[in-house]
């Protein structure tokens, strides 16, 4: 089976809210593909494609289907976590990284994927969770001696709040703490992160790792 075929099967089962079979197909394929590939090309893709709209703006799936897909994805991520840790042997970095969803944003699945990938690569991740005020990101980074804040946003309006992280850093004169952001709104507007005074933006997992390694 190719990865695209696994995606299609997982997508169809998830859309039909087939909880058991969706997780079964992940379990049956953990040894056929890398865990990171399944996370990005199967699970993240499924969530991003589950909800489409017709020309009148009506959704093709119900809110229940989206919620069920989120639950399936969250449990599938848990299945993959130990495999990801086994795959990555280079676990010597001990950099602390603060992650979280910006204020008013409860779309935590992208952040979960980010978290398991970072942990598997040896980073010490401090996850502040969902709906996190800008000041909390900055206070925690300072308290923990972390030099990176990674912030996730899935909605345009919540993404705008990311700008407050830079304001809080300025207030405390902490130019040494870098901010990286990611999430759907940044795919549609490539200049948005600059407007929010963020240092880096990417939605590509490999790129996240190479930015963190270089800086
Ligand atoms: C699943 C989902 C939900 C679930 C979330 C469950 C959960 N536990 O996360 C539920 C049902 C709860 C939900 C609720 C709502 N949602 Co919603 N949701 C979605 C959906 C279908 C998929 C999002 C998702 O999980 N994607 C998969 C993940 C894995 O992708 P990702 O987050 O992009 O992450 C990847 C990368 O972006 C990157 N990344 C992510 N974060 C970061 C951070 C950094 C630092 C880096 C470097 C990279 C990075 O790495 C990840 C792995 O590859 C999208 C539609 C879509 N196609 O995007 C709508 C969507 C985001 N939702 C939307 C809306 C409007 C809402 C609600 C307001 C609906 C309502 N009326 O109540 C609420 C708001 C809740 C809130 N305040 O946050 C809108 C936002 C529109 C906008 N203007 O911005 C969307 C786009 C749907 C739409 N087209 O209208 N939602």
mmCIF file of C-alpha atoms and ligand atoms in Angstrom:
data_model
loop_
_atom_site.group_PDB
_atom_site.id
_atom_site.type_symbol
_atom_site.label_atom_id
_atom_site.label_comp_id
_atom_site.label_asym_id
_atom_site.label_seq_id
_atom_site.Cartn_x
_atom_site.Cartn_y
_atom_site.Cartn_z
ATOM 1 C CA UNK A 1 0.000 0.000 0.000
ATOM 2 C CA UNK A 2 1.261 3.524 -0.836
ATOM 3 C CA UNK A 3 0.913 6.346 1.693
ATOM 4 C CA UNK A 4 -1.758 8.030 -0.485
ATOM 5 C CA UNK A 5 -3.862 4.883 -0.304
ATOM 6 C CA UNK A 6 -3.522 4.786 3.480
ATOM 7 C CA UNK A 7 -4.596 8.439 3.576
ATOM 8 C CA UNK A 8 -7.660 7.729 1.418
ATOM 9 C CA UNK A 9 -8.721 4.757 3.557
ATOM 10 C CA UNK A 10 -8.205 6.611 6.848
ATOM 11 C CA UNK A 11 -9.996 9.667 5.452
ATOM 12 C CA UNK A 12 -13.054 7.649 4.368
ATOM 13 C CA UNK A 13 -13.312 5.740 7.658
ATOM 14 C CA UNK A 14 -12.866 8.926 9.699
ATOM 15 C CA UNK A 15 -15.506 10.746 7.693
ATOM 16 C CA UNK A 16 -17.913 7.882 8.405
ATOM 17 C CA UNK A 17 -17.019 8.174 12.127
ATOM 18 C CA UNK A 18 -15.720 4.572 12.132
ATOM 19 C CA UNK A 19 -13.643 5.021 15.291
ATOM 20 C CA UNK A 20 -12.443 1.430 15.712
ATOM 21 C CA UNK A 21 -11.578 0.769 12.060
ATOM 22 C CA UNK A 22 -9.843 4.139 11.658
ATOM 23 C CA UNK A 23 -7.475 3.378 14.518
ATOM 24 C CA UNK A 24 -7.087 -0.233 13.391
ATOM 25 C CA UNK A 25 -5.783 0.848 9.994
ATOM 26 C CA UNK A 26 -3.194 3.092 11.686
ATOM 27 C CA UNK A 27 -2.176 0.262 14.019
ATOM 28 C CA UNK A 28 -1.845 -2.130 11.071
ATOM 29 C CA UNK A 29 0.410 0.240 9.145
ATOM 30 C CA UNK A 30 2.763 1.621 11.803
ATOM 31 C CA UNK A 31 5.514 -0.668 10.559
ATOM 32 C CA UNK A 32 4.955 0.057 6.856
ATOM 33 C CA UNK A 33 5.613 3.834 6.957
ATOM 34 C CA UNK A 34 7.494 6.223 9.185
ATOM 35 C CA UNK A 35 5.412 7.593 12.071
ATOM 36 C CA UNK A 36 6.208 11.159 11.018
ATOM 37 C CA UNK A 37 4.933 10.467 7.492
ATOM 38 C CA UNK A 38 1.675 9.052 8.869
ATOM 39 C CA UNK A 39 1.249 12.055 11.181
ATOM 40 C CA UNK A 40 1.703 14.615 8.435
ATOM 41 C CA UNK A 41 0.451 12.886 5.267
ATOM 42 C CA UNK A 42 -2.423 10.872 6.731
ATOM 43 C CA UNK A 43 -3.687 12.402 9.980
ATOM 44 C CA UNK A 44 -3.069 16.128 9.457
ATOM 45 C CA UNK A 45 -4.220 15.839 5.822
ATOM 46 C CA UNK A 46 -7.433 14.084 6.831
ATOM 47 C CA UNK A 47 -8.351 16.836 9.292
ATOM 48 C CA UNK A 48 -7.504 19.553 6.846
ATOM 49 C CA UNK A 49 -9.653 17.987 4.125
ATOM 50 C CA UNK A 50 -12.586 16.687 6.162
ATOM 51 C CA UNK A 51 -14.567 19.904 6.014
ATOM 52 C CA UNK A 52 -15.415 21.387 2.624
ATOM 53 C CA UNK A 53 -18.076 23.867 1.617
ATOM 54 C CA UNK A 54 -20.378 23.924 -1.399
ATOM 55 C CA UNK A 55 -20.876 27.009 -3.582
ATOM 56 C CA UNK A 56 -23.620 28.268 -1.245
ATOM 57 C CA UNK A 57 -21.320 28.012 1.755
ATOM 58 C CA UNK A 58 -22.961 24.938 3.308
ATOM 59 C CA UNK A 59 -20.708 22.383 4.938
ATOM 60 C CA UNK A 60 -20.488 18.867 3.496
ATOM 61 C CA UNK A 61 -20.047 17.368 6.973
ATOM 62 C CA UNK A 62 -21.841 17.888 10.263
ATOM 63 C CA UNK A 63 -20.292 19.355 13.400
ATOM 64 C CA UNK A 64 -20.488 15.820 14.854
ATOM 65 C CA UNK A 65 -18.340 14.491 12.031
ATOM 66 C CA UNK A 66 -15.704 17.175 12.629
ATOM 67 C CA UNK A 67 -15.695 16.476 16.369
ATOM 68 C CA UNK A 68 -15.481 12.718 15.767
ATOM 69 C CA UNK A 69 -12.600 13.256 13.310
ATOM 70 C CA UNK A 70 -10.791 15.340 15.937
ATOM 71 C CA UNK A 71 -11.202 12.562 18.530
ATOM 72 C CA UNK A 72 -9.995 9.876 16.094
ATOM 73 C CA UNK A 73 -6.995 12.028 15.113
ATOM 74 C CA UNK A 74 -6.090 12.696 18.715
ATOM 75 C CA UNK A 75 -6.110 8.950 19.544
ATOM 76 C CA UNK A 76 -4.206 8.115 16.352
ATOM 77 C CA UNK A 77 -1.476 10.583 17.378
ATOM 78 C CA UNK A 78 -1.198 8.711 20.701
ATOM 79 C CA UNK A 79 -0.685 5.403 18.836
ATOM 80 C CA UNK A 80 2.146 6.919 16.787
ATOM 81 C CA UNK A 81 3.978 8.677 19.606
ATOM 82 C CA UNK A 82 6.106 5.690 20.808
ATOM 83 C CA UNK A 83 6.983 4.759 17.212
ATOM 84 C CA UNK A 84 8.159 8.297 16.526
ATOM 85 C CA UNK A 85 10.394 8.211 19.588
ATOM 86 C CA UNK A 86 11.944 4.920 18.400
ATOM 87 C CA UNK A 87 12.547 6.303 14.887
ATOM 88 C CA UNK A 88 14.568 9.285 15.979
ATOM 89 C CA UNK A 89 17.906 8.341 17.436
ATOM 90 C CA UNK A 90 19.440 11.804 17.599
ATOM 91 C CA UNK A 91 17.976 12.875 20.947
ATOM 92 C CA UNK A 92 20.803 14.906 22.395
ATOM 93 C CA UNK A 93 19.452 18.471 22.240
ATOM 94 C CA UNK A 94 18.038 19.608 25.517
ATOM 95 C CA UNK A 95 16.707 23.003 24.421
ATOM 96 C CA UNK A 96 13.524 24.039 26.200
ATOM 97 C CA UNK A 97 10.652 25.085 23.974
ATOM 98 C CA UNK A 98 7.407 26.725 25.003
ATOM 99 C CA UNK A 99 4.396 25.765 22.889
ATOM 100 C CA UNK A 100 0.691 26.568 22.999
ATOM 101 C CA UNK A 101 -2.376 27.797 21.157
ATOM 102 C CA UNK A 102 -2.882 31.523 21.162
ATOM 103 C CA UNK A 103 -5.667 33.167 23.198
ATOM 104 C CA UNK A 104 -9.199 32.213 22.067
ATOM 105 C CA UNK A 105 -7.951 29.309 19.932
ATOM 106 C CA UNK A 106 -8.966 25.750 20.858
ATOM 107 C CA UNK A 107 -7.688 23.948 17.737
ATOM 108 C CA UNK A 108 -5.051 21.881 19.523
ATOM 109 C CA UNK A 109 -4.353 18.994 17.155
ATOM 110 C CA UNK A 110 -1.657 20.724 15.090
ATOM 111 C CA UNK A 111 0.051 21.624 18.351
ATOM 112 C CA UNK A 112 -0.168 17.979 19.505
ATOM 113 C CA UNK A 113 1.603 16.817 16.342
ATOM 114 C CA UNK A 114 4.214 19.519 16.840
ATOM 115 C CA UNK A 115 4.693 18.416 20.455
ATOM 116 C CA UNK A 116 5.259 14.723 19.743
ATOM 117 C CA UNK A 117 7.679 15.506 16.899
ATOM 118 C CA UNK A 118 9.691 17.948 19.057
ATOM 119 C CA UNK A 119 9.795 15.551 22.017
ATOM 120 C CA UNK A 120 10.855 12.684 19.799
ATOM 121 C CA UNK A 121 13.704 14.897 18.568
ATOM 122 C CA UNK A 122 14.941 15.433 22.109
ATOM 123 C CA UNK A 123 13.526 18.864 22.888
ATOM 124 C CA UNK A 124 12.134 19.630 26.309
ATOM 125 C CA UNK A 125 8.627 20.808 25.526
ATOM 126 C CA UNK A 126 6.583 22.912 27.923
ATOM 127 C CA UNK A 127 3.025 22.795 26.612
ATOM 128 C CA UNK A 128 0.832 25.631 27.886
ATOM 129 C CA UNK A 129 -2.231 24.128 26.213
ATOM 130 C CA UNK A 130 -5.109 25.981 24.579
ATOM 131 C CA UNK A 131 -6.335 29.598 24.794
ATOM 132 C CA UNK A 132 -3.041 30.940 26.145
ATOM 133 C CA UNK A 133 -2.632 34.720 26.730
ATOM 134 C CA UNK A 134 0.468 36.314 25.172
ATOM 135 C CA UNK A 135 1.799 37.324 28.602
ATOM 136 C CA UNK A 136 1.733 33.675 29.773
ATOM 137 C CA UNK A 137 3.943 32.567 26.848
ATOM 138 C CA UNK A 138 6.495 35.249 27.696
ATOM 139 C CA UNK A 139 6.403 34.829 31.495
ATOM 140 C CA UNK A 140 6.892 31.065 31.165
ATOM 141 C CA UNK A 141 9.752 31.423 28.659
ATOM 142 C CA UNK A 142 11.560 33.783 31.043
ATOM 143 C CA UNK A 143 10.885 31.644 34.119
ATOM 144 C CA UNK A 144 12.038 28.453 32.374
ATOM 145 C CA UNK A 145 15.026 30.025 30.612
ATOM 146 C CA UNK A 146 13.628 29.022 27.195
ATOM 147 C CA UNK A 147 14.726 30.824 24.033
ATOM 148 C CA UNK A 148 11.882 29.672 21.794
ATOM 149 C CA UNK A 149 8.135 30.292 21.837
ATOM 150 C CA UNK A 150 6.201 28.226 19.270
ATOM 151 C CA UNK A 151 2.632 29.404 18.907
ATOM 152 C CA UNK A 152 -0.205 27.785 17.010
ATOM 153 C CA UNK A 153 -3.342 29.443 15.590
ATOM 154 C CA UNK A 154 -6.031 27.996 13.345
ATOM 155 C CA UNK A 155 -8.311 31.006 13.049
ATOM 156 C CA UNK A 156 -7.473 34.327 11.443
ATOM 157 C CA UNK A 157 -8.937 36.377 14.293
ATOM 158 C CA UNK A 158 -7.100 34.495 17.012
ATOM 159 C CA UNK A 159 -3.863 34.631 14.980
ATOM 160 C CA UNK A 160 -3.972 38.431 15.209
ATOM 161 C CA UNK A 161 -3.438 38.095 18.980
ATOM 162 C CA UNK A 162 0.039 36.641 18.364
ATOM 163 C CA UNK A 163 1.305 40.195 17.888
ATOM 164 C CA UNK A 164 0.929 40.701 21.655
ATOM 165 C CA UNK A 165 3.736 38.179 22.251
ATOM 166 C CA UNK A 166 6.206 40.573 20.591
ATOM 167 C CA UNK A 167 4.777 43.499 22.600
ATOM 168 C CA UNK A 168 5.256 41.554 25.833
ATOM 169 C CA UNK A 169 8.827 40.633 24.854
ATOM 170 C CA UNK A 170 9.593 44.272 24.033
ATOM 171 C CA UNK A 171 8.242 45.410 27.398
ATOM 172 C CA UNK A 172 10.693 43.043 29.084
ATOM 173 C CA UNK A 173 13.551 43.854 26.631
ATOM 174 C CA UNK A 174 13.994 40.193 25.645
ATOM 175 C CA UNK A 175 15.221 40.193 22.043
ATOM 176 C CA UNK A 176 16.941 36.856 22.667
ATOM 177 C CA UNK A 177 13.639 34.943 22.834
ATOM 178 C CA UNK A 178 12.538 33.944 19.326
ATOM 179 C CA UNK A 179 8.958 33.404 18.217
ATOM 180 C CA UNK A 180 7.799 30.924 15.554
ATOM 181 C CA UNK A 181 4.179 30.467 14.492
ATOM 182 C CA UNK A 182 2.163 28.049 12.372
ATOM 183 C CA UNK A 183 -1.376 27.004 11.485
ATOM 184 C CA UNK A 184 -3.882 27.381 8.666
ATOM 185 C CA UNK A 185 -4.223 31.210 8.491
ATOM 186 C CA UNK A 186 -0.548 31.485 7.574
ATOM 187 C CA UNK A 187 -1.022 29.253 4.518
ATOM 188 C CA UNK A 188 -3.504 31.703 3.058
ATOM 189 C CA UNK A 189 -1.594 34.868 3.876
ATOM 190 C CA UNK A 190 2.162 34.579 3.523
ATOM 191 C CA UNK A 191 2.806 38.068 4.907
ATOM 192 C CA UNK A 192 0.671 37.645 8.018
ATOM 193 C CA UNK A 193 3.521 36.472 10.260
ATOM 194 C CA UNK A 194 5.555 39.575 9.452
ATOM 195 C CA UNK A 195 2.592 41.760 10.338
ATOM 196 C CA UNK A 196 2.455 39.930 13.681
ATOM 197 C CA UNK A 197 6.186 40.606 14.253
ATOM 198 C CA UNK A 198 6.985 36.895 14.447
ATOM 199 C CA UNK A 199 10.533 35.737 13.597
ATOM 200 C CA UNK A 200 9.688 32.542 11.689
ATOM 201 C CA UNK A 201 6.645 30.837 10.199
ATOM 202 C CA UNK A 202 6.368 27.390 8.679
ATOM 203 C CA UNK A 203 3.843 24.589 8.485
ATOM 204 C CA UNK A 204 6.420 22.052 7.369
ATOM 205 C CA UNK A 205 7.563 19.774 10.188
ATOM 206 C CA UNK A 206 11.059 19.193 8.735
ATOM 207 C CA UNK A 207 11.558 22.917 8.306
ATOM 208 C CA UNK A 208 10.596 23.544 11.953
ATOM 209 C CA UNK A 209 13.359 21.190 13.030
ATOM 210 C CA UNK A 210 15.981 22.732 10.765
ATOM 211 C CA UNK A 211 15.121 26.285 11.933
ATOM 212 C CA UNK A 212 15.427 25.213 15.587
ATOM 213 C CA UNK A 213 18.736 23.455 14.944
ATOM 214 C CA UNK A 214 20.371 26.387 13.166
ATOM 215 C CA UNK A 215 19.377 29.199 15.499
HETATM 216 C C1 LIG B 1 -10.936 20.070 13.608
HETATM 217 C C2 LIG B 1 -11.509 21.479 13.572
HETATM 218 C C3 LIG B 1 -12.187 21.934 14.709
HETATM 219 C C4 LIG B 1 -12.288 21.104 15.999
HETATM 220 C C5 LIG B 1 -10.976 21.265 16.793
HETATM 221 C C6 LIG B 1 -10.653 20.048 17.637
HETATM 222 C C7 LIG B 1 -9.268 20.099 18.256
HETATM 223 N N1 LIG B 1 -9.167 19.402 19.379
HETATM 224 O O1 LIG B 1 -8.312 20.674 17.758
HETATM 225 C C8 LIG B 1 -13.522 21.779 16.683
HETATM 226 C C9 LIG B 1 -14.770 21.034 16.223
HETATM 227 C C10 LIG B 1 -13.511 21.822 18.202
HETATM 228 C C11 LIG B 1 -13.504 23.176 16.028
HETATM 229 C C12 LIG B 1 -14.110 24.296 16.584
HETATM 230 C C13 LIG B 1 -14.215 25.531 15.945
HETATM 231 N N2 LIG B 1 -13.790 25.821 14.683
HETATM 232 CO CO1 LIG B 1 -12.725 24.677 13.667
HETATM 233 N N3 LIG B 1 -11.838 23.532 12.344
HETATM 234 C C14 LIG B 1 -11.374 22.316 12.406
HETATM 235 C C15 LIG B 1 -10.783 21.911 11.032
HETATM 236 C C16 LIG B 1 -11.802 21.009 10.321
HETATM 237 C C17 LIG B 1 -9.449 21.190 11.045
HETATM 238 C C18 LIG B 1 -8.348 21.838 11.893
HETATM 239 C C19 LIG B 1 -7.275 20.838 12.208
HETATM 240 O O2 LIG B 1 -7.279 20.198 13.267
HETATM 241 N N4 LIG B 1 -6.357 20.602 11.247
HETATM 242 C C20 LIG B 1 -5.320 19.562 11.337
HETATM 243 C C21 LIG B 1 -4.081 20.047 12.030
HETATM 244 C C22 LIG B 1 -3.130 18.877 12.264
HETATM 245 O O3 LIG B 1 -3.484 20.994 11.177
HETATM 246 P P1 LIG B 1 -2.813 22.331 11.691
HETATM 247 O O4 LIG B 1 -3.452 22.773 12.951
HETATM 248 O O5 LIG B 1 -2.754 23.249 10.537
HETATM 249 O O6 LIG B 1 -1.332 21.900 12.074
HETATM 250 C C23 LIG B 1 -0.273 21.555 11.186
HETATM 251 C C24 LIG B 1 0.491 22.784 10.661
HETATM 252 O O7 LIG B 1 -0.317 23.915 10.495
HETATM 253 C C25 LIG B 1 1.605 22.980 11.634
HETATM 254 N N5 LIG B 1 1.403 23.821 12.819
HETATM 255 C C26 LIG B 1 0.316 23.941 13.615
HETATM 256 N N6 LIG B 1 0.584 24.757 14.647
HETATM 257 C C27 LIG B 1 1.860 25.154 14.525
HETATM 258 C C28 LIG B 1 2.647 25.990 15.326
HETATM 259 C C29 LIG B 1 3.963 26.262 14.940
HETATM 260 C C30 LIG B 1 4.818 27.138 15.808
HETATM 261 C C31 LIG B 1 4.491 25.712 13.752
HETATM 262 C C32 LIG B 1 5.853 26.070 13.338
HETATM 263 C C33 LIG B 1 3.698 24.867 12.959
HETATM 264 C C34 LIG B 1 2.406 24.572 13.352
HETATM 265 O O8 LIG B 1 1.910 21.675 12.065
HETATM 266 C C35 LIG B 1 0.756 20.827 12.053
HETATM 267 C C36 LIG B 1 1.130 19.451 11.597
HETATM 268 O O9 LIG B 1 1.375 19.358 10.235
HETATM 269 C C37 LIG B 1 -10.614 23.331 10.348
HETATM 270 C C38 LIG B 1 -10.773 23.354 8.820
HETATM 271 C C39 LIG B 1 -9.473 23.217 8.095
HETATM 272 N N7 LIG B 1 -9.540 22.573 6.970
HETATM 273 O O10 LIG B 1 -8.443 23.713 8.514
HETATM 274 C C40 LIG B 1 -11.723 24.157 11.043
HETATM 275 C C41 LIG B 1 -11.526 25.670 11.209
HETATM 276 C C42 LIG B 1 -10.111 25.992 11.632
HETATM 277 N N8 LIG B 1 -12.461 25.982 12.295
HETATM 278 C C43 LIG B 1 -13.062 27.129 12.153
HETATM 279 C C44 LIG B 1 -14.037 27.662 13.055
HETATM 280 C C45 LIG B 1 -14.710 28.941 12.616
HETATM 281 C C46 LIG B 1 -14.328 27.031 14.278
HETATM 282 C C47 LIG B 1 -15.351 27.485 15.328
HETATM 283 C C48 LIG B 1 -15.425 28.987 15.586
HETATM 284 C C49 LIG B 1 -16.698 26.902 14.900
HETATM 285 C C50 LIG B 1 -17.906 27.369 15.667
HETATM 286 N N9 LIG B 1 -18.734 28.128 14.974
HETATM 287 O O11 LIG B 1 -18.030 27.068 16.836
HETATM 288 C C51 LIG B 1 -14.875 26.719 16.584
HETATM 289 C C52 LIG B 1 -13.843 27.592 17.327
HETATM 290 C C53 LIG B 1 -13.171 26.992 18.492
HETATM 291 C C54 LIG B 1 -12.059 27.891 18.965
HETATM 292 N N10 LIG B 1 -12.380 29.000 19.630
HETATM 293 O O12 LIG B 1 -10.910 27.600 18.729
HETATM 294 C C55 LIG B 1 -12.637 27.837 10.873
HETATM 295 C C56 LIG B 1 -11.718 29.065 11.087
HETATM 296 C C57 LIG B 1 -12.034 30.158 10.069
HETATM 297 C C58 LIG B 1 -11.205 31.397 10.188
HETATM 298 N N11 LIG B 1 -11.775 32.495 9.791
HETATM 299 O O13 LIG B 1 -10.088 31.448 10.544
HETATM 300 C C59 LIG B 1 -12.033 26.639 10.048
HETATM 301 C C60 LIG B 1 -10.928 27.033 9.061
HETATM 302 C C61 LIG B 1 -13.225 25.985 9.283
HETATM 303 C C62 LIG B 1 -13.832 26.918 8.228
HETATM 304 N N12 LIG B 1 -13.390 26.829 6.999
HETATM 305 O O14 LIG B 1 -14.690 27.692 8.527
HETATM 306 N N13 LIG B 1 -12.831 23.140 14.843
#
